[in-house]
Coordinates of C-alpha atoms in Angstrom, one line a residue:
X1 CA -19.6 6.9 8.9
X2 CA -17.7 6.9 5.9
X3 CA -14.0 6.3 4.9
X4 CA -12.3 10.2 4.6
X5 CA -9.3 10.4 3.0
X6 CA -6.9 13.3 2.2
X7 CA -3.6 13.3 0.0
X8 CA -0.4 15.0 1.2
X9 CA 1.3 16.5 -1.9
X10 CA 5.3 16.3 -2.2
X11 CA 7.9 19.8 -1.5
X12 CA 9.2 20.9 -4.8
X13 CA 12.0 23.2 -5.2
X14 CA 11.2 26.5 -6.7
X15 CA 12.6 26.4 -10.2
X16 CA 15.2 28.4 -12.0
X17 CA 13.0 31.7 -13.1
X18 CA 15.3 33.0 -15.7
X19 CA 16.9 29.9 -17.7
X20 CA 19.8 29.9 -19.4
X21 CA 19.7 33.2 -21.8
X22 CA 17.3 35.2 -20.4
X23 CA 19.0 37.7 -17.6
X24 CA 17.4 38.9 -14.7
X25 CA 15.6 41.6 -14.1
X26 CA 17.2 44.7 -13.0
X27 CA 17.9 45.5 -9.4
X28 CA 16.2 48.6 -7.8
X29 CA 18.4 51.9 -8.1
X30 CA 18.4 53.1 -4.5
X31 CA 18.9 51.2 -1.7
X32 CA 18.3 52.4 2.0
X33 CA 21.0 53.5 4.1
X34 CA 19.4 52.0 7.3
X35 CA 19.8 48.4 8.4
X36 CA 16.5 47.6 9.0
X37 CA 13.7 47.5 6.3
X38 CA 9.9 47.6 7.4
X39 CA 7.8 44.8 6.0
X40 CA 5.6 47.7 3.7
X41 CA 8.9 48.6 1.7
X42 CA 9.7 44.9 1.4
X43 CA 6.7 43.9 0.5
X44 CA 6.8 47.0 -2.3
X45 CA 10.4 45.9 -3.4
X46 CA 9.1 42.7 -3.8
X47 CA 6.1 43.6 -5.8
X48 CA 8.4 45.7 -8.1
X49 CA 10.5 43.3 -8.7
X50 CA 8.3 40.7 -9.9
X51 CA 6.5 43.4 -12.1
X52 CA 9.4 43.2 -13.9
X53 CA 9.9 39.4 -14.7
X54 CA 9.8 39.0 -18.3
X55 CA 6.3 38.4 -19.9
X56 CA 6.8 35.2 -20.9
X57 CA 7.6 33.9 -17.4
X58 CA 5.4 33.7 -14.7
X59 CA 5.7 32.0 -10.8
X60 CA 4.9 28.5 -10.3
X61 CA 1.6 28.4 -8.5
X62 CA 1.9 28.2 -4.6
X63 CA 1.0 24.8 -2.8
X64 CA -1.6 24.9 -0.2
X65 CA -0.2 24.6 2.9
X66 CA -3.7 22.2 3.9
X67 CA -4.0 18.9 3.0
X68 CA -6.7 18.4 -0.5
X69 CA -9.9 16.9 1.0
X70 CA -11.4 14.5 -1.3
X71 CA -14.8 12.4 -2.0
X72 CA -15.4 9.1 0.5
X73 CA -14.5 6.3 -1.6
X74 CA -17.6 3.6 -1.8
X75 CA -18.5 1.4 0.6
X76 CA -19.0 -2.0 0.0
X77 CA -21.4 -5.2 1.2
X78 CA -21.5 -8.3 -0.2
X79 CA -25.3 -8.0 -0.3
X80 CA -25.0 -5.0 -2.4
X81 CA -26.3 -7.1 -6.0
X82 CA -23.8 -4.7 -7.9
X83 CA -20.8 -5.7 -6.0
X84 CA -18.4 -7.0 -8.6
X85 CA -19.3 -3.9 -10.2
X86 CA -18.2 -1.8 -7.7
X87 CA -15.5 -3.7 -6.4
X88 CA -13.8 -3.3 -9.8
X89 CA -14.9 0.8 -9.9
X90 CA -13.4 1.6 -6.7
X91 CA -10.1 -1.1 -7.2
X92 CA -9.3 1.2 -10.7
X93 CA -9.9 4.5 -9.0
X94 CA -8.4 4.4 -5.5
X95 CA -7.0 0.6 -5.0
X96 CA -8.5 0.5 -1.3
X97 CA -12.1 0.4 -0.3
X98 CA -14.3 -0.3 2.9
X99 CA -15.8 -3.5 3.6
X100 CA -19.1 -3.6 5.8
X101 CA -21.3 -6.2 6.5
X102 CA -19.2 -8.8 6.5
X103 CA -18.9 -12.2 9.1
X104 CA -16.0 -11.4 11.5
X105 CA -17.3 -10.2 14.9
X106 CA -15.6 -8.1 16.8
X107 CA -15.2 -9.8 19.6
X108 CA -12.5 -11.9 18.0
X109 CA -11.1 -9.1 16.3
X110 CA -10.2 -7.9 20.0
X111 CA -9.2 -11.0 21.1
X112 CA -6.7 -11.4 18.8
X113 CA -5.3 -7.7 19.3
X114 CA -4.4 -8.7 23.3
X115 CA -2.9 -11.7 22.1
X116 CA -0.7 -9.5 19.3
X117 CA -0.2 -6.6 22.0
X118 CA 1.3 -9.7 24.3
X119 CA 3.8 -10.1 21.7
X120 CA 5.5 -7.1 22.1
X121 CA 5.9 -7.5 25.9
X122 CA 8.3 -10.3 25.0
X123 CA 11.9 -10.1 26.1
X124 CA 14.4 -9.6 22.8
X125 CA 15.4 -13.4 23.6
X126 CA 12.1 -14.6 23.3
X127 CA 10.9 -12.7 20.5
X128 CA 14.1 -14.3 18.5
X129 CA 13.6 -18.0 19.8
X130 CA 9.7 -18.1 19.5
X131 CA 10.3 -16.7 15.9
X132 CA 13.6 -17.2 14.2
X133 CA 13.9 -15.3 11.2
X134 CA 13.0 -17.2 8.1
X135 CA 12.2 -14.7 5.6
X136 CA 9.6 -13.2 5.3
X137 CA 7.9 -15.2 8.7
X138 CA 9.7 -14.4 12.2
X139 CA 10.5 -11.5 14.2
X140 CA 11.9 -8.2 13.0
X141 CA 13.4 -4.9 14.3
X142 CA 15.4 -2.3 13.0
X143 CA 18.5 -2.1 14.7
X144 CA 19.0 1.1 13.5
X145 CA 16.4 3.1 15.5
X146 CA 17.1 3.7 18.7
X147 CA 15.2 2.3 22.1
X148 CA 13.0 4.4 23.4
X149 CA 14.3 5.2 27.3
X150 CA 11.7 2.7 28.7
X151 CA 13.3 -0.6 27.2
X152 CA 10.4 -0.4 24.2
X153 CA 12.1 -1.1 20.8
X154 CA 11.4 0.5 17.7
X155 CA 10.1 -0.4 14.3
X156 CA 9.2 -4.0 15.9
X157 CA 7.2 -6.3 13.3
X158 CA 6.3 -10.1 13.6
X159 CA 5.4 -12.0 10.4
X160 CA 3.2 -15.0 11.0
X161 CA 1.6 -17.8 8.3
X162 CA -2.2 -19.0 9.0
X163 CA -1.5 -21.2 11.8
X164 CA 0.9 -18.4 13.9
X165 CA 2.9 -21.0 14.0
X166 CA 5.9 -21.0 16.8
X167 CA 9.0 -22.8 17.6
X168 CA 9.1 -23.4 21.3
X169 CA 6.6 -24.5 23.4
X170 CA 5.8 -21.6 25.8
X171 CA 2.9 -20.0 27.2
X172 CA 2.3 -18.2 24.6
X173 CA -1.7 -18.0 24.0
X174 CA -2.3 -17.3 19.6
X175 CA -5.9 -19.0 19.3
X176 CA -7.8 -16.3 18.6
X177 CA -5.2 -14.9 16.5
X178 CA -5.2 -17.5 14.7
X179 CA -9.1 -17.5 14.0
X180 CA -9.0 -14.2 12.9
X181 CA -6.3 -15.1 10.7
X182 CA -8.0 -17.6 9.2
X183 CA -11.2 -15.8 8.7
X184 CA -9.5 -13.0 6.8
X185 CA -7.7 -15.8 4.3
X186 CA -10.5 -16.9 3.7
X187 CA -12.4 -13.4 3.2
X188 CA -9.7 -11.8 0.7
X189 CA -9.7 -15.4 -0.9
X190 CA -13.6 -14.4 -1.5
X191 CA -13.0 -10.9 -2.2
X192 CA -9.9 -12.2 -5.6
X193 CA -12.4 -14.4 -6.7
X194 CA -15.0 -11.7 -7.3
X195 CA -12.4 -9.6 -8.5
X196 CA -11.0 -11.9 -10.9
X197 CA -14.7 -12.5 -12.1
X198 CA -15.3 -8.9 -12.6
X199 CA -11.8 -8.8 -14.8
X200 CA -13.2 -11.3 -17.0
X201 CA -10.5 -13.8 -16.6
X202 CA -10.3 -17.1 -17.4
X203 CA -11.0 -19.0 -14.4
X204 CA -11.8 -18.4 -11.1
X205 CA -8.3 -17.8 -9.3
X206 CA -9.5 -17.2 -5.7
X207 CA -11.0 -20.9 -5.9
X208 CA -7.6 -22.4 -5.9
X209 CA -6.3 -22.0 -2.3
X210 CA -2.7 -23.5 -3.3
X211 CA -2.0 -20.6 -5.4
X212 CA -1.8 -18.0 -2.5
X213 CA 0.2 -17.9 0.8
X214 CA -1.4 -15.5 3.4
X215 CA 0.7 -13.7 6.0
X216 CA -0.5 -12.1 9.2
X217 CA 1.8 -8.8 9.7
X218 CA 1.8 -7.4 13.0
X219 CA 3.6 -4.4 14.0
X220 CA 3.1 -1.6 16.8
X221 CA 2.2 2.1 15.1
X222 CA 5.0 4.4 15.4
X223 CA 4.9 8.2 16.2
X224 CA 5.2 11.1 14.7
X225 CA 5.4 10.9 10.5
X226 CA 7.2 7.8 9.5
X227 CA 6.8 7.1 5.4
X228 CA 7.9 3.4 5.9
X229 CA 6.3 0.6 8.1
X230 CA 8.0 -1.3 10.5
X231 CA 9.0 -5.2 8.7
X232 CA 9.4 -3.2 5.1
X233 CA 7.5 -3.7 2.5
X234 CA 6.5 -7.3 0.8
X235 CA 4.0 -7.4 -2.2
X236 CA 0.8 -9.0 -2.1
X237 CA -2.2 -9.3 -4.0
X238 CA -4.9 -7.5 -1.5
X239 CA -4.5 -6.3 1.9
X240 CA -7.2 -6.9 4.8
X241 CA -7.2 -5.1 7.6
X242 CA -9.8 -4.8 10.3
X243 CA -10.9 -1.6 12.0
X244 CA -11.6 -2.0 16.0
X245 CA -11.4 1.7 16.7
X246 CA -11.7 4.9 15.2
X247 CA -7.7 5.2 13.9
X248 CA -6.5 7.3 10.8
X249 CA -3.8 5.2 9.1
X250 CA -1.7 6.5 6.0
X251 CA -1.1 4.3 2.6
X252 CA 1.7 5.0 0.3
X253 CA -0.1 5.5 -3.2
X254 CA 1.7 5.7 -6.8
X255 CA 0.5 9.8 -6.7
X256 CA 1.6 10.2 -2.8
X257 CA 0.4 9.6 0.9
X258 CA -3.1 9.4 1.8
X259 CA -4.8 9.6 4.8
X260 CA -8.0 7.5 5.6
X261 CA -9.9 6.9 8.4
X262 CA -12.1 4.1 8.1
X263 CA -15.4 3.0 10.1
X264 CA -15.4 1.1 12.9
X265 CA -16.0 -2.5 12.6
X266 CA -15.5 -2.3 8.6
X267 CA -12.2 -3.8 7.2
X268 CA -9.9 -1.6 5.2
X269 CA -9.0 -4.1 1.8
X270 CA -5.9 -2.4 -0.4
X271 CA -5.0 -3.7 -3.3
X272 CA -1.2 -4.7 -3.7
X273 CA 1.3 -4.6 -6.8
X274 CA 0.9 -8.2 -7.7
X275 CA -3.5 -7.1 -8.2
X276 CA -2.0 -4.0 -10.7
X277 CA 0.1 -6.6 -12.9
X278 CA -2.5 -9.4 -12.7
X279 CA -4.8 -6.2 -14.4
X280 CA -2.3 -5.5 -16.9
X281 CA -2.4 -1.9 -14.7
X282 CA -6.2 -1.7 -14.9
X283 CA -6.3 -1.7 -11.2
X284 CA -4.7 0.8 -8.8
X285 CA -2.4 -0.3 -5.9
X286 CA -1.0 0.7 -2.6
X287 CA 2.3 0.3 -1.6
X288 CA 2.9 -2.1 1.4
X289 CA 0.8 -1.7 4.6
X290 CA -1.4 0.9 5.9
X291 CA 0.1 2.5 8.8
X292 CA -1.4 4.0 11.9
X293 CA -0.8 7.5 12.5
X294 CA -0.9 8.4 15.9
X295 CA 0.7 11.6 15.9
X296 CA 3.6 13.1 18.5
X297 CA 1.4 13.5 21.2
X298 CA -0.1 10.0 21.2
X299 CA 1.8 8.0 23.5
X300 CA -0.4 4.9 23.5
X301 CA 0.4 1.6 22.2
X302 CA -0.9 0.3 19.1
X303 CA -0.5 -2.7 16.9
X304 CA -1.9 -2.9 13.3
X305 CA -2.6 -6.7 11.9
X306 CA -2.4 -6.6 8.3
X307 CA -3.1 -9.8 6.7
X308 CA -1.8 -10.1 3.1
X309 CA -2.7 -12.4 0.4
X310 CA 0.1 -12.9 -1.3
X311 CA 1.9 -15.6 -3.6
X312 CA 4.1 -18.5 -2.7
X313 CA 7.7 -17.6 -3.5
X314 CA 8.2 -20.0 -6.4
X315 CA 5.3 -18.1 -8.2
X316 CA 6.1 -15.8 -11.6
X317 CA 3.9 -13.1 -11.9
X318 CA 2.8 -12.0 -15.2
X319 CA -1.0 -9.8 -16.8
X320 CA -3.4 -11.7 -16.8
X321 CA -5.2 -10.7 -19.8
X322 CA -9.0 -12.4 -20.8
X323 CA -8.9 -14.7 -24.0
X324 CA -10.5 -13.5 -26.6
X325 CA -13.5 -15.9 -28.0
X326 CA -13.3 -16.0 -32.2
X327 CA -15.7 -17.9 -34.0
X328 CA -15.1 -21.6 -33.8
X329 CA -13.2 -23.0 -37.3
X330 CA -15.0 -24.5 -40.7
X331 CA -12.0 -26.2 -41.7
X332 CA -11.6 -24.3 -44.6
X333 CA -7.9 -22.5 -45.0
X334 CA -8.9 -19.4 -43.6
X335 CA -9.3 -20.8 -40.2
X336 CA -5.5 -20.0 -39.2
X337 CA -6.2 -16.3 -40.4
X338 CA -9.0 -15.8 -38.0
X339 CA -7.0 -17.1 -35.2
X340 CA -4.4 -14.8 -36.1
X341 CA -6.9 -12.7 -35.9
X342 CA -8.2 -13.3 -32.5
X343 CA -4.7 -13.1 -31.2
X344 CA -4.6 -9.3 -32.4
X345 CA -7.5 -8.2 -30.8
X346 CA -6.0 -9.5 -27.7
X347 CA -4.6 -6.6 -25.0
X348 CA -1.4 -5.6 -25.4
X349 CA 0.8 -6.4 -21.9
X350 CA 2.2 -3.6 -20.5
X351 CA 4.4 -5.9 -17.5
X352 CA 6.8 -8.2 -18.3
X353 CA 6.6 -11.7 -16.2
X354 CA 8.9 -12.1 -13.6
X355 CA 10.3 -14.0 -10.3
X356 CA 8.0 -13.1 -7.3
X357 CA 10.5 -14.3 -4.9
X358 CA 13.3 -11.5 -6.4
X359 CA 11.0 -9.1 -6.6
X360 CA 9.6 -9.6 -3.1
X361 CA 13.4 -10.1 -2.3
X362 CA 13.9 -6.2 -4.1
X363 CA 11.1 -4.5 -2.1
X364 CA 11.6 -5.6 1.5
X365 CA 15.3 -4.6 1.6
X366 CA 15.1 -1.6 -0.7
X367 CA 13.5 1.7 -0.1
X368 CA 10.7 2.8 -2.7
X369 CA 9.0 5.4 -1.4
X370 CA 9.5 7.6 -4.3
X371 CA 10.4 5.0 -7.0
X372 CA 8.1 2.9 -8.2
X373 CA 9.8 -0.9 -7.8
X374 CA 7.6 -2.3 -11.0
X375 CA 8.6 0.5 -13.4
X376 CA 11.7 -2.2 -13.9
X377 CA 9.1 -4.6 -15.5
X378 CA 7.1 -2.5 -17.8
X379 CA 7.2 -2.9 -21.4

């Protein structure tokens, strides 16, 4: 079963026909007395009236009122010899992909959804004292929506490191949430590494453990069409999320929404804003979280666990572009010219470096669905 995906295209207003010279057309001579017209005559009216637009101007073409089905985006196995390859194809065309074949069982995907699910069950006390809000980690709500008449909050999130660490002792039960956390670190740690291989940079980046800061974000889906997840959005270098059941979820691309529904037991990777800079905007991305869309009539509880590699908040993010090899120097005088040299050929950067922690700082609390938050930093 492949990934299916379909893209939602934005409401435009009709524009101005006419402009700012040319007058409109004329209106029809007779009128009819009667109140009521019949749909024939207005649909002749109509016709007449648009025959006699000016030739240079035509109608905007009419949306389709259907969403645009697209091709399945590749599936990939790290048994597939061409991974890197691949990896690299679908990150620049889509910026999200399907992982099969890979070493998390199911079982302790499960496990660690009843142990997330029991989250949610918490009192409002204990969901604040278990975990106190120290940006990004701790519990989150927005006060703003309204509770549901059954005492279930809105827009809950929880943000969690690798050890789902708490701060009182309670009965609270996280072990296999913390496996599974743990085993998807270490699987988008895996999956960079690749990446950065395939990008031709410098060194292997996704061997270097210290460099990265991984968050487990858990939040219940919401109903109906909602365009921003619950806990806002935080960047991140690539997304993992694991798919127990057959569940459409929505990510918020650069061209619009998109609708995917992965395969069971594959894990949905994304690639974040932090991946397009590192590619000097080689690579597409996907704005924050997938988010499960269950629809009006769906009144069953869900939680999505995102896990997102991301960067420590001390970091500065900046392209980064592959050295260029030049011939190795003679020691004659023209040595300096052919460095110079190699230092043209070199990629122009299209991002300039910045803070990760202001940026990070910018997205959470800011809206950007329509904006993108990194057009701030291009050159």
């Amino acid at each position: 079963m492949s990934m299916a995906f379909s893209t939602h295209k934005q409401h435009q207003h009709l524009p101005n026909l006419y402009g700012a010279t040319a007058a409109p057309p004329p209106t029809p001579s007779a009128q009819p007395n009667h109140h009521t017209v019949t749909s024939s005559a207005a649909a002749d009216e109509l016709s007449n009236l648009l025959h006699r637009l000016p030739p240079t101007l035509s109608l905007p073409k009419r949306r389709s009122s259907t969403s645009a089905t697209s091709p399945p985006p590749p599936t990939l196995s790290f048994s597939d010899p061409n991974f890197n390859h691949l990896l690299l194809s679908s990150g620049s065309e889509l910026g999200f992909l399907q992982l099969t074949n890979h070493d998390i069982p199911s079982q302790l995907a499960n496990s660690a959804e009843t142990e997330s699910l029991s989250l949610f069950e918490l009192t409002r006390d204990q969901k604040e004292s278990c975990f106190p809000k120290n940006w990004p980690l701790g519990f989150d709500a927005d006060d703003d929506d309204e509770e549901e008449e059954d005492g279930d909050g809105k827009g809950e999130s929880f943000c969690l490191d690798t050890e789902c660490s708490t701060e009182t002792t309670t009965d609270l039960s996280l072990t296999s949430l913390r496996e599974f956390t743990r085993a998807l670190e270490k699987l988008g740690l895996k999956i960079i590494d690749k990446l950065a291989d395939a990008m031709g940079f410098d060194n292997s980046i996704g061997e270097d453990p210290t460099r990265f800061r991984s968050l487990m974000w858990i939040s219940e889906g919401l109903h109906g069409d909602h365009d921003k997840p619950s806990g806002g959005f935080y960047p991140y270098v690539i997304g993992l999320q694991y798919q127990i059941r057959c569940q459409k979820y929505s990510l918020l691309k650069d061209s619009g929404s998109v609708s995917v529904s992965p395969q069971v037991d594959s894990i949905m990777v994304t690639l974040g804003d932090i991946a397009q800079v590192w590619s000097n905007g080689k690579l597409s991305k996907v704005r924050g979280r997938p988010m499960a869309c269950l629809g009006d009539g769906n009144k069953s509880r869900l939680v999505s666990m995102s896990l997102l590699v991301t960067l420590p908040c001390n970091s500065r993010v900046t392209p980064l572009l592959p050295e260029v090899v030049g011939e190795e120097g003679t020691g004659d005088e023209d040595d300096e010219s052919q460095v110079c040299g190699s230092k043209e050929e070199q990629e122009k950067r299209l991002f300039n470096s910045f803070s990760f922690e202001d940026y990070a700082w910018r997205v959470y609390n800011e809206c950007y669905l329509f904006n993108d938050p990194l057009d701030r930093y291009r050159i």
